[in-house]
Amino acid sequence: MSEVSRIVDVPPEAVFAVLADGWLYASWVVGSSHIRDVDEDWPAVGSRIHHSVGPWPLHIQDVTVVKAVEPGVSLSLEARGWPLGAADVELTLLPRGEGKTEIRMAEKVTRGPGKVLPEAVQALVAKPRNTEALARLADLVTGKHANRKNAQS
């Protein structure tokens, strides 16, 4: 399993609010290029984001499914992109001092061509992609949190 982490200057509930908005998924997930639909009950267990992966016009249409959720704490997903495969993705939010959160993202390929590769080789692809995903997520949550605080002032 490949894991990356990042600390952001926002509380866990602010991070989870972005994760709970399925329409923002393509804003931070590297490779996701378009959201076609989000199940009304997202992020309930079994709910899905219907997305496209890859550049137009060569994109693949598939879904990401919620496997487990603990609001404000964690979100477990199965990200699909056939024929490329599928991966389990775990997002964990850990409080780190006053108003800070450590976001941990772990990924394990579960199906498809990547599954036959050794974990070290999988990590060569997953770690840089997931590091970028967390950088995008950090910018998104930090900006949304700052805007919300300014609106309340």
C-alpha positions as a LaTeX table, in Angstrom:
\begin{tabular}{lrrr}
\hline
Residue & $x$ (\AA) & $y$ (\AA) & $z$ (\AA) \\
\hline
Met1 & 0.00 & 0.00 & 0.00 \\
Ser2 & 1.30 & 3.45 & $-0.94$ \\
Glu3 & 0.71 & 6.24 & 1.61 \\
Val4 & 1.26 & 10.00 & 1.58 \\
Ser5 & 0.27 & 12.69 & 4.06 \\
Arg6 & 0.02 & 16.45 & 4.38 \\
Ile7 & $-0.84$ & 18.85 & 7.20 \\
Val8 & $-3.29$ & 21.66 & 6.48 \\
Asp9 & $-4.21$ & 24.67 & 8.61 \\
Val10 & $-7.90$ & 23.82 & 8.83 \\
Pro11 & $-9.88$ & 21.59 & 11.21 \\
Pro12 & $-10.86$ & 18.04 & 10.17 \\
Glu13 & $-14.52$ & 18.98 & 9.66 \\
Ala14 & $-13.49$ & 21.58 & 7.05 \\
Val15 & $-11.48$ & 18.95 & 5.17 \\
Phe16 & $-14.33$ & 16.47 & 5.38 \\
Ala17 & $-16.78$ & 19.08 & 4.05 \\
Val18 & $-14.79$ & 19.14 & 0.80 \\
Leu19 & $-14.55$ & 15.34 & 0.66 \\
Ala20 & $-18.33$ & 15.19 & 1.24 \\
Asp21 & $-18.97$ & 17.37 & $-1.82$ \\
Gly22 & $-18.69$ & 14.84 & $-4.63$ \\
Trp23 & $-18.91$ & 17.57 & $-7.27$ \\
Leu24 & $-15.44$ & 18.76 & $-6.12$ \\
Tyr25 & $-13.83$ & 15.33 & $-6.69$ \\
Ala26 & $-12.31$ & 16.21 & $-10.09$ \\
Ser27 & $-10.84$ & 19.39 & $-8.55$ \\
Trp28 & $-8.40$ & 17.44 & $-6.41$ \\
Val29 & $-8.20$ & 13.86 & $-7.74$ \\
Val30 & $-5.38$ & 13.63 & $-10.28$ \\
Gly31 & $-6.62$ & 11.93 & $-13.44$ \\
Ser32 & $-10.32$ & 12.57 & $-12.86$ \\
Ser33 & $-11.35$ & 14.94 & $-15.62$ \\
His34 & $-15.12$ & 15.31 & $-15.38$ \\
Ile35 & $-17.94$ & 14.59 & $-12.92$ \\
Arg36 & $-21.06$ & 13.37 & $-14.70$ \\
Asp37 & $-23.22$ & 12.77 & $-11.64$ \\
Val38 & $-23.03$ & 12.32 & $-7.86$ \\
Asp39 & $-25.46$ & 10.11 & $-5.99$ \\
Glu40 & $-27.77$ & 12.20 & $-3.82$ \\
Asp41 & $-26.66$ & 10.45 & $-0.62$ \\
Trp42 & $-22.89$ & 10.89 & $-1.21$ \\
Pro43 & $-20.79$ & 10.05 & 0.85 \\
Ala44 & $-23.01$ & 7.31 & 2.34 \\
Val45 & $-21.71$ & 3.75 & 2.07 \\
Gly46 & $-22.46$ & 2.42 & $-1.42$ \\
Ser47 & $-22.99$ & 5.86 & $-2.96$ \\
Arg48 & $-21.11$ & 6.74 & $-6.15$ \\
Ile49 & $-19.47$ & 9.54 & $-8.06$ \\
His50 & $-19.85$ & 9.00 & $-11.80$ \\
His51 & $-16.69$ & 10.40 & $-13.35$ \\
Ser52 & $-14.48$ & 10.39 & $-16.40$ \\
Val53 & $-10.78$ & 9.61 & $-16.19$ \\
Gly54 & $-8.16$ & 10.88 & $-18.63$ \\
Pro55 & $-8.06$ & 13.56 & $-21.31$ \\
Trp56 & $-10.89$ & 14.19 & $-23.73$ \\
Pro57 & $-11.71$ & 12.54 & $-26.12$ \\
Leu58 & $-9.91$ & 9.45 & $-24.83$ \\
His59 & $-11.50$ & 9.48 & $-21.38$ \\
Ile60 & $-12.90$ & 6.43 & $-19.61$ \\
Gln61 & $-16.27$ & 6.66 & $-17.87$ \\
Asp62 & $-16.53$ & 4.85 & $-14.55$ \\
Val63 & $-17.40$ & 5.37 & $-10.88$ \\
Thr64 & $-15.91$ & 5.77 & $-7.42$ \\
Val65 & $-17.84$ & 4.01 & $-4.65$ \\
Val66 & $-17.86$ & 4.71 & $-0.91$ \\
Lys67 & $-16.83$ & 1.59 & 1.03 \\
Ala68 & $-16.85$ & 3.12 & 4.53 \\
Val69 & $-17.25$ & 6.56 & 6.07 \\
Glu70 & $-16.83$ & 8.15 & 9.47 \\
Pro71 & $-17.79$ & 11.83 & 9.04 \\
Gly72 & $-14.96$ & 14.15 & 9.99 \\
Val73 & $-12.55$ & 11.23 & 10.44 \\
Ser74 & $-12.23$ & 8.98 & 7.39 \\
Leu75 & $-13.49$ & 8.07 & 3.93 \\
Ser76 & $-12.78$ & 4.75 & 2.25 \\
Leu77 & $-13.31$ & 4.53 & $-1.51$ \\
Glu78 & $-13.03$ & 2.10 & $-4.39$ \\
Ala79 & $-11.84$ & 4.18 & $-7.36$ \\
Arg80 & $-12.50$ & 2.54 & $-10.70$ \\
Gly81 & $-11.19$ & 3.31 & $-14.15$ \\
Trp82 & $-11.62$ & 0.30 & $-16.40$ \\
Pro83 & $-9.82$ & $-1.09$ & $-18.32$ \\
Leu84 & $-6.99$ & 0.39 & $-16.24$ \\
Gly85 & $-8.23$ & $-1.20$ & $-13.02$ \\
Ala86 & $-9.45$ & $-0.28$ & $-9.56$ \\
Ala87 & $-7.88$ & 0.77 & $-6.30$ \\
Asp88 & $-8.90$ & 1.07 & $-2.67$ \\
Val89 & $-8.22$ & 4.59 & $-1.39$ \\
Glu90 & $-8.28$ & 5.45 & 2.31 \\
Leu91 & $-8.45$ & 9.08 & 3.41 \\
Thr92 & $-7.88$ & 9.61 & 7.13 \\
Leu93 & $-8.13$ & 12.97 & 8.93 \\
Leu94 & $-6.09$ & 13.37 & 12.10 \\
Pro95 & $-6.32$ & 16.51 & 14.31 \\
Arg96 & $-2.88$ & 18.07 & 14.74 \\
Gly97 & $-3.03$ & 20.93 & 17.21 \\
Glu98 & $-5.32$ & 23.94 & 17.16 \\
Gly99 & $-7.26$ & 23.97 & 13.89 \\
Lys100 & $-4.85$ & 21.74 & 11.93 \\
Thr101 & $-5.39$ & 18.39 & 10.23 \\
Glu102 & $-3.06$ & 15.73 & 8.94 \\
Ile103 & $-4.59$ & 14.17 & 5.84 \\
Arg104 & $-3.36$ & 10.65 & 5.11 \\
Met105 & $-4.06$ & 9.07 & 1.76 \\
Ala106 & $-3.31$ & 5.39 & 1.21 \\
Glu107 & $-3.88$ & 3.53 & $-2.05$ \\
Lys108 & $-3.75$ & $-0.12$ & $-2.98$ \\
Val109 & $-4.41$ & $-1.46$ & $-6.46$ \\
Thr110 & $-7.05$ & $-4.18$ & $-6.20$ \\
Arg111 & $-7.83$ & $-5.09$ & $-9.82$ \\
Gly112 & $-6.48$ & $-4.63$ & $-13.30$ \\
Pro113 & $-3.02$ & $-4.60$ & $-14.88$ \\
Gly114 & $-1.38$ & $-2.68$ & $-12.02$ \\
Lys115 & $-2.18$ & $-5.43$ & $-9.53$ \\
Val116 & 0.53 & $-7.70$ & $-10.95$ \\
Leu117 & 3.23 & $-5.07$ & $-10.35$ \\
Pro118 & 5.26 & $-5.21$ & $-7.13$ \\
Glu119 & 4.15 & $-2.67$ & $-4.51$ \\
Ala120 & 7.41 & $-0.72$ & $-4.93$ \\
Val121 & 6.65 & $-0.21$ & $-8.62$ \\
Gln122 & 3.03 & 0.72 & $-7.87$ \\
Ala123 & 4.32 & 3.32 & $-5.40$ \\
Leu124 & 6.49 & 4.92 & $-8.11$ \\
Val125 & 3.25 & 5.90 & $-9.87$ \\
Ala126 & 0.90 & 6.33 & $-6.91$ \\
Lys127 & 3.04 & 8.42 & $-4.55$ \\
Pro128 & 3.68 & 11.39 & $-6.89$ \\
Arg129 & 0.06 & 11.34 & $-8.11$ \\
Asn130 & $-1.32$ & 11.18 & $-4.57$ \\
Thr131 & 1.10 & 13.83 & $-3.31$ \\
Glu132 & $-0.26$ & 16.14 & $-6.01$ \\
Ala133 & $-3.84$ & 15.16 & $-5.10$ \\
Leu134 & $-3.21$ & 16.15 & $-1.47$ \\
Ala135 & $-1.63$ & 19.44 & $-2.58$ \\
Arg136 & $-4.77$ & 20.20 & $-4.62$ \\
Leu137 & $-7.03$ & 19.12 & $-1.75$ \\
Ala138 & $-5.05$ & 21.30 & 0.68 \\
Asp139 & $-5.43$ & 24.36 & $-1.55$ \\
Leu140 & $-9.13$ & 23.69 & $-2.00$ \\
Val141 & $-9.91$ & 23.21 & 1.70 \\
Thr142 & $-7.72$ & 26.12 & 2.77 \\
Gly143 & $-9.38$ & 28.47 & 0.27 \\
Lys144 & $-12.92$ & 27.34 & 1.10 \\
His145 & $-12.24$ & 27.57 & 4.85 \\
Ala146 & $-10.77$ & 31.10 & 4.51 \\
Asn147 & $-13.77$ & 32.21 & 2.42 \\
Arg148 & $-16.19$ & 30.77 & 5.00 \\
Lys149 & $-14.37$ & 32.55 & 7.86 \\
Asn150 & $-14.37$ & 35.84 & 5.92 \\
Ala151 & $-18.11$ & 35.52 & 5.20 \\
Gln152 & $-18.79$ & 35.05 & 8.92 \\
Ser153 & $-16.79$ & 38.17 & 9.87 \\
\hline
\end{tabular}
